[in-house]
Amino acid sequence: MVSLFKEKKNVDVLICGAGPVGLFLANELAEFEINFRIIEKVEKHPEFSKALLISPRTMDILDNRGLLHPFLEYGVKMKQFFIIKDVHNPSNPFKAELSNMNNNFSFALMNRQNKTVDYLIDALDEKKSTRKEHVSNVEFCMELIKYEEKDDHVIAVVKNTKDNIEEEIICQYLVGCDGVHSTVRKGINGWTFEGQTLTSSWALADVEIDHELVKYDQATTFLLNKGPIGALPLDARKNTFRLVAKIGDEKKKNETNDHVTHGLTNENHITLEELQKLVDERIAPIKLELKNPVWISNFKINERIVNRYRTGRVFIAGDAAHCHSPLGGQGMNLGIQDAHNLAFKLALVIRNQAADDKKLLDSYEHERYPVGKNVIKGTGYFTKILSGNDYFSSFLRTRVTPILFHFFPKTVYNFLNNLMQNNLHYLPVSSEILHKYKPRSGTKNKLIEAGHYVQDGLLTKITSHKSHERITMFDIFRSTALKHTLILFTLNKGVTADCNPLIETLLEIYNDYKNTITPIIISYQGIVHDADVPFMPFQEEVREQHIFVERKFELHEKYGVMKEFGQQAFVLVRPDLYIASAVFEDDVDELKAFLDQYLAKADK
């Protein structure tokens, strides 16, 4: 059948794939007022859910962008890991409380993937209703057929699968968020998806379970020699859980990329009766009755990653770039964080606000590829410990794990923090847009390093009124989200230019980079007085939005600005909440030199 053809249309960014990753990227570009289109080849997303867990780090990101509310309202809060090793003595489990981990939330959220998609589409619709420019509807039944990269644009051919009409879209950049079978990835020779299919076979089912050991606020795992069985909460009102169970091991098969589905390889479906029999045999004498299945499937685990995240003007993110074991629940989180890293970089380049376009766009791969590699390694290691039949895995599972939980809980929490990416940071040595700063301060230096994630803390906003507002650091970042935030930690040096010469330095940097930087000052409460308010900087910018104090030096110390060391410091925070640069006051010229190579000045 010959396709009809529509005229060419221009756009800054074409997003291929409207799953959670593509939709989050669309919301990001809408906030930055970048002209985009987002296409999805299916007519409707399936009701069953592959991805479930939303990690604390991803909740930070959603909260920073004002997207978290429906997730909190309708999601299930999972507060602990509950591991039963002895089915004959289930009253003595191992526990790991998420409140003890290194994050701003004391829980993870369990939320069906189709609901995540709905919430992100609703957020796009809301942006459009508020007349924000360049907000595109999701174009369902639109399939990418092919594309060709030119010097300064990409020509993409897409087809409406309902009426078979094709059209050409000319875009500055193309981003593939179109899953493991990515048309974008397959559209360029040499873009490989390297890895392996594991031999173990698994079952997955969304079912009702009513048992005192399986609770809606915990992830329950039966750690058994024949293979683990896990239950993750889905819906507290209906006692619905995601059951995951290892079925067995088979001889290794040679799989091609086409057998891969969201990190899983589909097998013949197991029945509810077969799954019930497997569970009964494994955990007897405990009886878990499985009822009213919503979805049952078999799968094999794939561990694959692309050889690069960017080719010229074409990028890939999410499952199109990496797939791994679902144990640990990091797939969707990893993809959303890919999009978070990429979006502000695309916006800076499209707005001509980057000092070096190539260096900035290259940093997407330089920062995210090592993260994807480490997650695949970490989830693979975790899966092996939970389910491996070899002596070493069995020894770790049955002998070492109990010792760690009882005597070395910090080691357990450190492993879980790494698994859930709470300790994630980028390395200046591998990224050209992170400041490679070495202070002259010597051994006393504890200043936060470029590439690390921001720290939260409680502050007071200074106003001209007596009633000062209490606020957190993350509240500030929420208000400065679309720009970099340049923080001056003043210690006890004051916030007016006559008593602190660095105020003038901050204003000078701000005037050079008004389009891309929001400055704020954080001082100590006993140093700032009401009489100082008329003389504070940022008169024309509403100074109340820029100056904050803390009652103790806790936030200063979290960022490594120590009272006993006595040096003020500048900290530059990127829109994705990672530190771009941190320097002491003696090295402010190094900050200026870094900015000159990173961001374009306002007058340019």
Coordinates of C-alpha atoms in Angstrom, one line a residue:
M1 CA 0.0 0.0 0.0
V2 CA 1.5 3.4 -1.0
S3 CA 1.6 5.9 1.8
L4 CA 0.3 9.4 1.4
F5 CA 2.7 12.2 2.3
K6 CA 2.3 15.4 4.3
E7 CA 4.5 18.5 4.2
K8 CA 7.6 18.9 6.3
K9 CA 7.3 20.4 9.8
N10 CA 10.0 22.0 11.9
V11 CA 10.6 21.4 15.6
D12 CA 13.5 21.8 18.1
V13 CA 13.3 18.3 19.6
L14 CA 11.5 15.1 18.4
I15 CA 10.9 12.6 21.2
C16 CA 10.2 9.1 20.0
G17 CA 8.4 7.1 22.7
A18 CA 5.8 8.2 25.2
G19 CA 6.5 5.9 28.1
P20 CA 7.6 7.4 31.5
V21 CA 11.0 8.5 30.2
G22 CA 9.8 10.2 27.0
L23 CA 6.9 11.9 28.9
F24 CA 9.2 13.1 31.7
L25 CA 11.6 14.5 29.0
A26 CA 8.6 16.2 27.3
N27 CA 7.6 17.8 30.6
E28 CA 11.1 19.0 31.1
L29 CA 11.3 20.6 27.6
A30 CA 7.9 22.2 28.2
E31 CA 9.2 23.8 31.4
F32 CA 12.2 25.1 29.4
E33 CA 9.8 26.3 26.7
I34 CA 11.6 24.3 24.0
N35 CA 9.5 23.5 20.9
F36 CA 9.1 19.7 20.8
R37 CA 6.9 16.9 19.5
I38 CA 6.4 13.5 21.2
I39 CA 5.2 10.5 19.2
E40 CA 4.2 7.0 20.3
K41 CA 3.4 4.1 17.9
V42 CA 0.8 2.4 20.0
E43 CA -2.8 3.7 20.3
K44 CA -3.0 3.1 24.0
H45 CA -0.6 2.0 26.7
P46 CA -1.4 -1.4 28.3
E47 CA -3.2 -1.5 31.6
F48 CA -0.7 -3.9 33.2
S49 CA 2.4 -2.5 34.7
K50 CA 6.0 -3.5 34.1
A51 CA 7.9 -0.8 36.1
L52 CA 6.6 -0.2 39.7
L53 CA 9.1 1.3 42.1
I54 CA 9.9 5.0 42.3
S55 CA 13.1 5.6 44.2
P56 CA 13.7 8.4 46.7
R57 CA 16.1 10.1 44.2
T58 CA 13.4 10.1 41.5
M59 CA 10.9 11.5 44.0
D60 CA 13.3 14.3 44.6
I61 CA 13.4 15.0 40.9
L62 CA 9.6 14.8 40.5
D63 CA 9.1 17.1 43.5
N64 CA 11.6 19.6 42.2
R65 CA 9.5 19.9 39.0
G66 CA 6.2 20.0 40.8
L67 CA 5.1 16.6 39.5
L68 CA 5.1 14.5 42.7
H69 CA 1.7 15.2 44.2
P70 CA -0.4 12.5 42.3
F71 CA 2.3 9.9 42.9
L72 CA 2.2 10.6 46.7
E73 CA -1.6 10.7 46.8
Y74 CA -2.2 7.4 44.9
G75 CA 1.0 5.5 45.3
V76 CA 1.8 2.9 48.0
K77 CA 4.6 3.9 50.4
M78 CA 7.0 1.1 50.9
K79 CA 8.9 1.7 54.1
Q80 CA 11.0 -1.4 54.6
F81 CA 12.6 -4.5 53.2
F82 CA 11.4 -7.6 55.0
I83 CA 13.4 -10.8 54.4
I84 CA 12.3 -14.2 55.7
K85 CA 15.1 -16.8 55.6
D86 CA 13.6 -19.5 57.7
V87 CA 10.0 -20.4 56.7
H88 CA 9.7 -22.5 59.9
N89 CA 10.5 -19.4 62.0
P90 CA 9.1 -16.5 60.0
S91 CA 8.7 -14.3 63.1
N92 CA 12.4 -13.6 63.1
P93 CA 13.0 -11.8 59.8
F94 CA 15.8 -9.5 58.6
K95 CA 14.6 -5.9 58.2
A96 CA 16.0 -2.8 56.5
E97 CA 14.1 0.5 57.1
L98 CA 14.2 2.9 54.3
S99 CA 14.1 5.8 56.8
N100 CA 17.7 4.9 57.7
M101 CA 18.9 5.3 54.1
N102 CA 20.6 8.4 52.6
N103 CA 17.7 10.2 51.1
N104 CA 15.1 12.9 51.7
F105 CA 12.2 10.4 51.8
S106 CA 11.7 7.7 54.4
F107 CA 10.0 5.4 51.8
A108 CA 10.0 4.3 48.2
L109 CA 6.7 4.6 46.1
M110 CA 5.1 1.7 44.4
N111 CA 3.1 3.0 41.4
R112 CA 1.9 1.2 38.3
Q113 CA 3.6 2.2 35.2
N114 CA 0.4 3.0 33.4
K115 CA -0.5 5.4 36.2
T116 CA 2.9 7.1 35.9
V117 CA 2.2 7.6 32.2
D118 CA -1.3 9.1 33.1
Y119 CA 0.2 11.5 35.6
L120 CA 2.8 12.8 33.3
I121 CA 0.3 13.2 30.4
D122 CA -1.9 15.1 32.9
A123 CA 1.0 17.4 33.7
L124 CA 1.6 18.1 30.1
D125 CA -2.1 18.9 29.7
E126 CA -2.0 21.3 32.7
K127 CA 1.0 23.1 31.2
K128 CA -0.9 23.5 28.0
S129 CA -4.0 24.8 29.8
T130 CA -1.9 27.5 31.5
R131 CA -0.8 28.7 28.0
K132 CA 2.8 27.7 28.4
E133 CA 4.4 27.9 25.0
H134 CA 5.4 25.0 22.8
V135 CA 3.5 22.3 24.8
S136 CA 2.7 19.4 22.5
N137 CA 0.1 16.7 22.9
V138 CA 1.2 13.1 22.8
E139 CA 0.7 11.9 19.2
F140 CA -0.4 8.3 19.5
C141 CA -0.4 5.9 16.5
M142 CA 2.7 7.8 15.1
E143 CA 5.6 5.5 14.3
L144 CA 9.1 6.6 13.4
I145 CA 10.0 4.9 10.0
K146 CA 13.5 6.3 9.4
Y147 CA 15.7 9.3 9.9
E148 CA 18.7 11.0 8.4
E149 CA 21.1 13.3 10.2
K150 CA 22.4 16.4 8.4
D151 CA 24.9 19.0 9.5
D152 CA 22.5 21.2 11.4
H153 CA 19.3 19.1 11.7
V154 CA 17.7 15.7 11.5
I155 CA 15.1 14.7 9.0
A156 CA 12.7 12.1 10.5
V157 CA 10.0 10.3 8.6
V158 CA 7.0 9.3 10.7
K159 CA 3.8 7.5 9.8
N160 CA 0.3 7.6 11.2
T161 CA -0.5 4.0 11.6
K162 CA -4.3 4.6 11.4
D163 CA -4.4 6.4 8.0
N164 CA -1.0 5.4 6.7
I165 CA 0.0 9.0 6.0
E166 CA 3.6 9.8 6.3
E167 CA 5.2 13.1 7.1
E168 CA 8.7 14.5 7.4
I169 CA 9.7 16.3 10.6
I170 CA 12.8 18.5 10.6
C171 CA 14.2 18.7 14.1
Q172 CA 17.4 20.0 15.6
Y173 CA 17.6 16.9 17.9
L174 CA 16.1 13.5 18.0
V175 CA 15.8 11.6 21.3
G176 CA 14.9 7.9 21.3
C177 CA 12.9 6.9 24.4
D178 CA 11.4 4.0 22.5
G179 CA 12.4 1.0 24.6
V180 CA 14.7 -2.0 24.0
H181 CA 13.6 -2.5 20.4
S182 CA 14.4 1.2 19.8
T183 CA 13.9 2.3 16.1
V184 CA 16.1 5.3 16.9
R185 CA 19.0 3.0 18.1
K186 CA 18.6 0.7 15.1
G187 CA 18.5 3.6 12.7
I188 CA 22.3 4.1 12.8
N189 CA 24.9 1.5 11.9
G190 CA 27.3 0.7 14.6
W191 CA 24.9 1.6 17.5
T192 CA 25.1 -1.7 19.4
F193 CA 23.2 -3.1 22.3
E194 CA 25.7 -5.3 24.0
G195 CA 25.2 -7.8 26.8
Q196 CA 23.7 -11.2 27.6
T197 CA 20.5 -13.1 28.5
L198 CA 20.7 -14.8 31.8
T199 CA 19.8 -18.5 32.0
S200 CA 17.4 -18.3 35.0
S201 CA 13.7 -18.3 34.3
W202 CA 11.3 -16.2 36.4
A203 CA 7.5 -15.7 36.9
L204 CA 5.7 -12.5 37.6
A205 CA 2.1 -12.0 38.6
D206 CA -0.1 -9.2 40.0
V207 CA -2.4 -11.0 42.4
E208 CA -4.3 -10.5 45.6
I209 CA -2.6 -11.9 48.7
D210 CA -4.1 -11.8 52.2
H211 CA -1.5 -12.9 54.8
E212 CA 0.0 -11.3 57.9
L213 CA 3.5 -11.7 56.7
V214 CA 2.9 -9.9 53.4
K215 CA 2.1 -6.2 54.3
Y216 CA 1.3 -3.3 52.0
D217 CA 4.1 -1.1 53.4
Q218 CA 7.0 -3.5 52.9
A219 CA 8.7 -5.5 50.2
T220 CA 8.6 -9.1 51.5
T221 CA 11.2 -11.6 50.3
F222 CA 11.4 -15.3 51.1
L223 CA 15.1 -16.1 50.7
L224 CA 15.1 -19.8 49.7
N225 CA 17.6 -22.3 48.4
K226 CA 15.4 -23.2 45.4
G227 CA 15.0 -19.5 44.5
P228 CA 13.5 -16.4 46.0
I229 CA 9.9 -15.4 46.1
G230 CA 9.1 -11.7 46.6
A231 CA 5.9 -9.7 47.1
L232 CA 5.8 -6.0 46.4
P233 CA 2.8 -3.9 47.4
L234 CA 0.6 -2.5 44.6
D235 CA -2.8 -1.5 46.0
A236 CA -3.4 -1.5 49.8
R237 CA -7.1 -1.2 49.4
K238 CA -7.3 -4.4 47.3
N239 CA -4.4 -6.3 48.9
T240 CA -2.8 -6.5 45.5
F241 CA 0.9 -7.4 45.2
R242 CA 3.4 -8.0 42.5
L243 CA 4.7 -11.5 43.0
V244 CA 8.1 -12.4 41.6
A245 CA 9.5 -15.9 41.8
K246 CA 12.4 -17.7 40.3
I247 CA 11.2 -20.8 38.4
G248 CA 14.5 -22.5 37.5
D249 CA 17.7 -22.4 35.4
E250 CA 18.2 -23.6 31.8
K251 CA 21.1 -23.9 29.5
K252 CA 22.2 -20.6 28.0
K253 CA 20.6 -19.7 24.8
N254 CA 21.9 -17.4 22.1
E255 CA 19.3 -14.6 22.1
T256 CA 19.1 -11.7 19.7
N257 CA 18.1 -8.2 20.6
D258 CA 14.6 -8.8 19.2
H259 CA 13.8 -11.3 22.0
V260 CA 14.2 -8.6 24.6
T261 CA 11.3 -6.9 26.2
H262 CA 12.0 -4.2 28.8
G263 CA 15.0 -6.1 30.1
L264 CA 12.9 -9.3 30.1
T265 CA 12.7 -12.1 27.5
N266 CA 9.2 -13.4 27.2
E267 CA 8.6 -17.2 27.7
N268 CA 5.4 -19.2 27.6
H269 CA 3.0 -17.9 30.2
I270 CA 2.8 -19.8 33.5
T271 CA -0.8 -20.4 34.9
L272 CA -2.0 -19.3 38.2
E273 CA -2.4 -22.9 39.3
E274 CA 1.3 -23.6 38.4
L275 CA 2.5 -20.5 40.2
Q276 CA 0.4 -21.4 43.3
K277 CA 1.9 -24.9 43.3
L278 CA 5.4 -23.5 43.1
V279 CA 4.8 -21.1 45.9
D280 CA 3.2 -23.8 48.1
E281 CA 6.2 -26.1 47.6
R282 CA 8.8 -23.4 48.3
I283 CA 7.4 -21.8 51.4
A284 CA 5.6 -24.6 53.2
P285 CA 4.3 -24.7 55.9
I286 CA 3.4 -21.0 55.2
K287 CA 0.4 -20.8 53.0
L288 CA 0.0 -17.8 50.6
E289 CA -3.2 -18.0 48.6
L290 CA -2.9 -16.2 45.3
K291 CA -6.2 -14.8 43.9
N292 CA -7.7 -12.7 41.1
P293 CA -4.6 -12.3 38.9
V294 CA -4.5 -9.1 36.8
W295 CA -1.4 -10.1 34.9
I296 CA 0.8 -13.3 34.8
S297 CA 4.0 -13.6 32.8
N298 CA 7.3 -15.5 32.5
F299 CA 10.5 -13.8 31.7
K300 CA 14.3 -14.1 31.4
I301 CA 16.5 -11.3 32.5
N302 CA 18.6 -9.4 30.0
E303 CA 21.6 -7.3 30.8
R304 CA 22.5 -5.0 27.9
I305 CA 23.8 -1.5 27.4
V306 CA 24.5 0.5 24.3
N307 CA 28.1 1.3 23.2
R308 CA 27.2 5.1 23.2
Y309 CA 24.3 7.3 24.3
R310 CA 24.8 9.9 21.6
T311 CA 25.5 10.0 17.9
G312 CA 25.7 13.5 16.6
R313 CA 22.2 15.1 16.9
V314 CA 20.6 11.8 18.0
F315 CA 20.3 10.6 21.6
I316 CA 18.8 7.6 23.4
A317 CA 17.6 7.2 27.0
G318 CA 15.9 4.7 29.2
D319 CA 15.4 1.1 28.0
A320 CA 16.6 2.1 24.6
A321 CA 20.0 2.6 26.2
H322 CA 20.1 -0.1 28.9
C323 CA 18.2 -3.0 30.3
H324 CA 18.9 -5.1 33.4
S325 CA 17.4 -7.2 36.2
P326 CA 14.2 -5.8 37.5
L327 CA 15.3 -6.9 41.0
G328 CA 16.1 -3.6 42.7
G329 CA 13.4 -1.7 40.7
Q330 CA 15.8 0.7 39.0
G331 CA 14.8 0.5 35.3
M332 CA 12.3 3.4 35.1
N333 CA 14.3 5.4 37.7
L334 CA 17.4 5.1 35.6
G335 CA 15.6 6.3 32.5
I336 CA 13.9 9.3 34.2
Q337 CA 17.3 10.4 35.5
D338 CA 18.7 10.0 32.0
A339 CA 16.1 12.5 30.8
H340 CA 16.7 14.8 33.7
N341 CA 20.4 14.9 32.8
L342 CA 19.8 15.5 29.1
A343 CA 16.9 18.0 29.2
F344 CA 18.7 21.1 30.6
K345 CA 21.7 20.5 28.3
L346 CA 19.5 20.4 25.2
A347 CA 17.7 23.6 26.5
L348 CA 21.0 25.5 27.0
V349 CA 22.2 24.6 23.5
I350 CA 18.9 25.4 21.8
R351 CA 18.8 28.7 23.6
N352 CA 22.4 29.5 22.7
Q353 CA 23.3 29.7 26.4
A354 CA 26.2 27.2 26.3
A355 CA 29.8 28.2 25.9
D356 CA 30.6 24.9 24.0
D357 CA 27.7 23.0 22.5
K358 CA 29.6 19.8 21.8
K359 CA 31.3 19.6 25.2
L360 CA 27.9 20.1 26.9
L361 CA 26.1 17.5 24.8
D362 CA 28.9 15.0 25.0
S363 CA 28.7 15.2 28.8
Y364 CA 25.3 13.4 28.7
E365 CA 27.0 10.1 27.7
H366 CA 30.1 10.8 29.8
E367 CA 27.9 11.1 32.9
R368 CA 25.1 8.7 32.3
Y369 CA 27.0 5.7 30.6
P370 CA 29.0 4.9 33.8
V371 CA 25.8 5.0 35.8
G372 CA 24.0 2.6 33.5
K373 CA 27.0 0.3 33.6
N374 CA 27.1 0.3 37.4
V375 CA 23.4 -0.3 37.7
I376 CA 23.6 -3.3 35.4
K377 CA 26.5 -4.6 37.5
G378 CA 24.8 -3.9 40.8
T379 CA 21.4 -5.4 40.0
G380 CA 23.2 -8.4 38.4
Y381 CA 25.2 -8.9 41.5
F382 CA 22.0 -8.6 43.7
T383 CA 20.2 -11.0 41.5
K384 CA 23.0 -13.5 41.7
I385 CA 23.1 -13.3 45.5
L386 CA 19.3 -13.8 45.7
S387 CA 18.9 -16.6 43.2
G388 CA 22.3 -18.2 42.2
N389 CA 22.6 -21.9 42.6
D390 CA 26.4 -21.9 42.8
Y391 CA 28.2 -22.5 46.1
F392 CA 29.5 -18.9 46.4
S393 CA 26.0 -17.3 45.9
S394 CA 24.4 -19.8 48.3
F395 CA 27.1 -19.1 50.9
L396 CA 26.6 -15.3 50.6
R397 CA 22.8 -15.8 50.9
T398 CA 22.6 -18.2 53.7
R399 CA 25.8 -17.4 55.8
V400 CA 27.1 -13.9 55.1
T401 CA 23.7 -12.1 54.8
P402 CA 22.5 -13.0 58.3
I403 CA 25.9 -11.8 59.8
L404 CA 25.7 -8.5 57.9
F405 CA 22.1 -7.8 59.0
H406 CA 22.9 -8.6 62.7
F407 CA 26.4 -7.1 63.1
F408 CA 27.1 -4.8 60.2
P409 CA 23.8 -3.0 59.4
K410 CA 25.7 0.0 57.9
T411 CA 27.1 -2.3 55.2
V412 CA 23.6 -3.4 54.4
Y413 CA 22.4 0.1 54.1
N414 CA 25.4 1.2 52.0
F415 CA 24.6 -1.7 49.6
L416 CA 20.9 -0.7 49.4
N417 CA 21.8 3.0 49.0
N418 CA 24.1 2.1 46.0
L419 CA 21.4 -0.3 44.6
M420 CA 18.8 2.5 44.7
Q421 CA 21.2 5.2 43.4
N422 CA 21.0 7.3 46.6
N423 CA 24.8 7.6 46.6
L424 CA 25.0 8.4 42.9
H425 CA 27.4 11.1 41.8
Y426 CA 29.3 12.0 38.7
L427 CA 33.0 12.1 38.3
P428 CA 34.8 15.3 37.2
V429 CA 37.5 13.3 35.6
S430 CA 34.9 11.9 33.1
S431 CA 32.8 15.0 32.5
E432 CA 33.9 18.1 30.8
I433 CA 31.3 20.3 32.5
L434 CA 32.2 19.5 36.1
H435 CA 34.8 21.8 37.7
K436 CA 38.1 20.0 38.4
Y437 CA 38.9 22.1 41.4
K438 CA 41.7 21.5 43.8
P439 CA 41.6 24.0 46.7
R440 CA 44.7 25.3 48.3
S441 CA 43.3 24.6 51.8
G442 CA 45.1 21.3 52.4
T443 CA 43.9 18.6 54.8
K444 CA 41.2 20.7 56.5
N445 CA 39.2 20.9 53.2
K446 CA 35.8 19.2 53.3
L447 CA 34.1 21.3 50.6
I448 CA 31.5 19.4 48.6
E449 CA 32.8 18.2 45.3
A450 CA 31.6 18.8 41.8
G451 CA 29.4 15.9 40.6
H452 CA 27.9 15.3 44.0
Y453 CA 24.1 15.6 44.7
V454 CA 22.8 18.5 46.6
Q455 CA 22.1 18.4 50.4
D456 CA 18.9 19.6 52.0
G457 CA 18.5 21.6 55.2
L458 CA 16.3 24.0 57.1
L459 CA 16.6 27.8 56.5
T460 CA 14.8 31.1 57.3
K461 CA 13.9 33.5 54.5
I462 CA 14.9 37.1 55.3
T463 CA 12.1 39.6 54.6
S464 CA 11.4 43.2 55.5
H465 CA 8.7 41.9 57.9
K466 CA 9.2 40.6 61.4
S467 CA 7.7 37.1 60.6
H468 CA 10.4 35.3 58.7
E469 CA 9.4 32.2 56.7
R470 CA 10.9 28.8 57.4
I471 CA 12.0 27.1 54.2
T472 CA 14.1 24.1 53.1
M473 CA 17.0 24.1 50.6
F474 CA 14.9 21.9 48.3
D475 CA 12.1 24.6 48.4
I476 CA 14.7 27.0 47.1
F477 CA 15.8 24.7 44.4
R478 CA 12.2 24.2 43.4
S479 CA 11.9 27.9 42.8
T480 CA 15.2 28.1 40.8
A481 CA 14.7 24.8 38.9
L482 CA 15.1 26.1 35.4
K483 CA 18.4 27.8 36.0
H484 CA 21.7 27.1 37.8
T485 CA 21.7 28.2 41.4
L486 CA 24.8 30.0 42.6
I487 CA 25.0 29.8 46.4
L488 CA 27.3 32.0 48.5
F489 CA 27.9 30.5 52.0
T490 CA 29.0 33.5 54.0
L491 CA 29.6 31.9 57.4
N492 CA 29.5 34.8 59.8
K493 CA 30.8 37.5 57.4
G494 CA 27.5 39.2 56.8
V495 CA 25.2 39.8 53.7
T496 CA 25.8 43.5 52.9
A497 CA 28.5 44.7 50.6
D498 CA 30.0 47.1 53.2
C499 CA 30.9 44.2 55.5
N500 CA 31.4 41.4 53.0
P501 CA 33.2 42.1 49.7
L502 CA 32.1 38.8 48.2
I503 CA 28.6 40.2 47.9
E504 CA 29.9 42.4 45.1
T505 CA 31.6 39.4 43.5
L506 CA 28.3 37.4 43.6
L507 CA 26.5 40.4 41.9
E508 CA 29.2 40.6 39.3
I509 CA 28.9 36.9 38.4
Y510 CA 25.1 37.2 38.4
N511 CA 25.1 40.2 36.0
D512 CA 27.3 38.2 33.6
Y513 CA 25.0 35.2 33.6
K514 CA 21.5 36.6 34.4
N515 CA 19.9 34.2 31.8
T516 CA 21.3 31.0 33.3
I517 CA 22.1 31.6 37.0
T518 CA 20.0 32.5 40.1
P519 CA 22.1 33.7 43.0
I520 CA 21.3 33.1 46.7
I521 CA 23.1 33.9 49.9
I522 CA 23.1 31.7 53.0
S523 CA 24.3 33.2 56.2
Y524 CA 24.2 32.6 60.0
Q525 CA 21.1 33.9 61.9
G526 CA 23.0 35.8 64.5
I527 CA 24.8 37.8 61.8
V528 CA 21.9 39.2 59.9
H529 CA 19.7 41.9 61.5
D530 CA 16.5 43.7 60.5
A531 CA 18.5 46.9 60.0
D532 CA 20.5 45.2 57.3
V533 CA 17.4 44.6 55.1
P534 CA 17.4 47.9 53.2
F535 CA 21.1 47.5 52.3
M536 CA 20.9 43.9 51.1
P537 CA 21.6 43.2 47.4
F538 CA 19.1 42.2 44.6
Q539 CA 16.9 45.3 45.2
E540 CA 15.5 45.1 41.7
E541 CA 15.0 41.3 41.9
V542 CA 13.0 41.2 45.1
R543 CA 15.7 40.5 47.6
E544 CA 13.5 38.3 49.8
Q545 CA 13.9 35.5 47.3
H546 CA 17.7 35.5 47.6
I547 CA 18.8 35.8 51.2
F548 CA 18.5 33.0 53.8
V549 CA 19.9 32.2 57.2
E550 CA 20.2 29.1 59.3
R551 CA 20.1 28.9 63.1
K552 CA 23.0 26.5 63.2
F553 CA 25.9 25.8 60.8
E554 CA 24.4 22.5 59.8
L555 CA 23.8 23.3 56.1
H556 CA 27.2 25.1 55.9
E557 CA 28.8 21.9 57.2
K558 CA 26.8 19.6 54.9
Y559 CA 28.4 21.5 52.0
G560 CA 31.8 21.4 53.7
V561 CA 32.0 25.1 54.6
M562 CA 33.4 24.7 58.1
K563 CA 33.3 27.4 60.7
E564 CA 36.8 26.5 62.1
F565 CA 38.3 26.8 58.6
G566 CA 36.9 30.3 58.2
Q567 CA 36.5 30.6 54.4
Q568 CA 33.3 31.5 52.6
A569 CA 32.5 29.4 49.6
F570 CA 30.6 29.5 46.3
V571 CA 28.6 26.4 45.2
L572 CA 27.1 26.2 41.7
V573 CA 24.1 23.8 41.5
R574 CA 22.9 22.6 38.1
P575 CA 19.2 22.3 37.1
D576 CA 19.4 18.5 37.7
L577 CA 20.5 19.1 41.3
Y578 CA 24.1 18.1 40.9
I579 CA 27.0 20.3 41.9
A580 CA 28.8 21.9 38.9
S581 CA 31.4 23.7 40.9
A582 CA 32.4 24.5 44.5
V583 CA 35.2 26.8 45.4
F584 CA 36.5 28.7 48.4
E585 CA 36.6 32.5 48.4
D586 CA 40.3 32.6 47.7
D587 CA 39.7 30.8 44.4
V588 CA 36.8 32.7 43.0
D589 CA 38.8 33.4 39.9
E590 CA 38.8 29.7 39.2
L591 CA 35.0 29.7 39.4
K592 CA 34.9 32.6 36.9
A593 CA 37.2 30.7 34.5
F594 CA 35.1 27.6 34.8
L595 CA 31.9 29.6 34.0
D596 CA 33.5 31.2 31.0
Q597 CA 34.1 27.7 29.5
Y598 CA 30.6 26.4 30.6
L599 CA 27.9 29.0 30.1
A600 CA 27.5 31.9 27.6
K601 CA 27.4 35.3 29.2
A602 CA 24.2 37.3 29.0
D603 CA 25.6 39.9 26.7
K604 CA 26.5 37.2 24.2

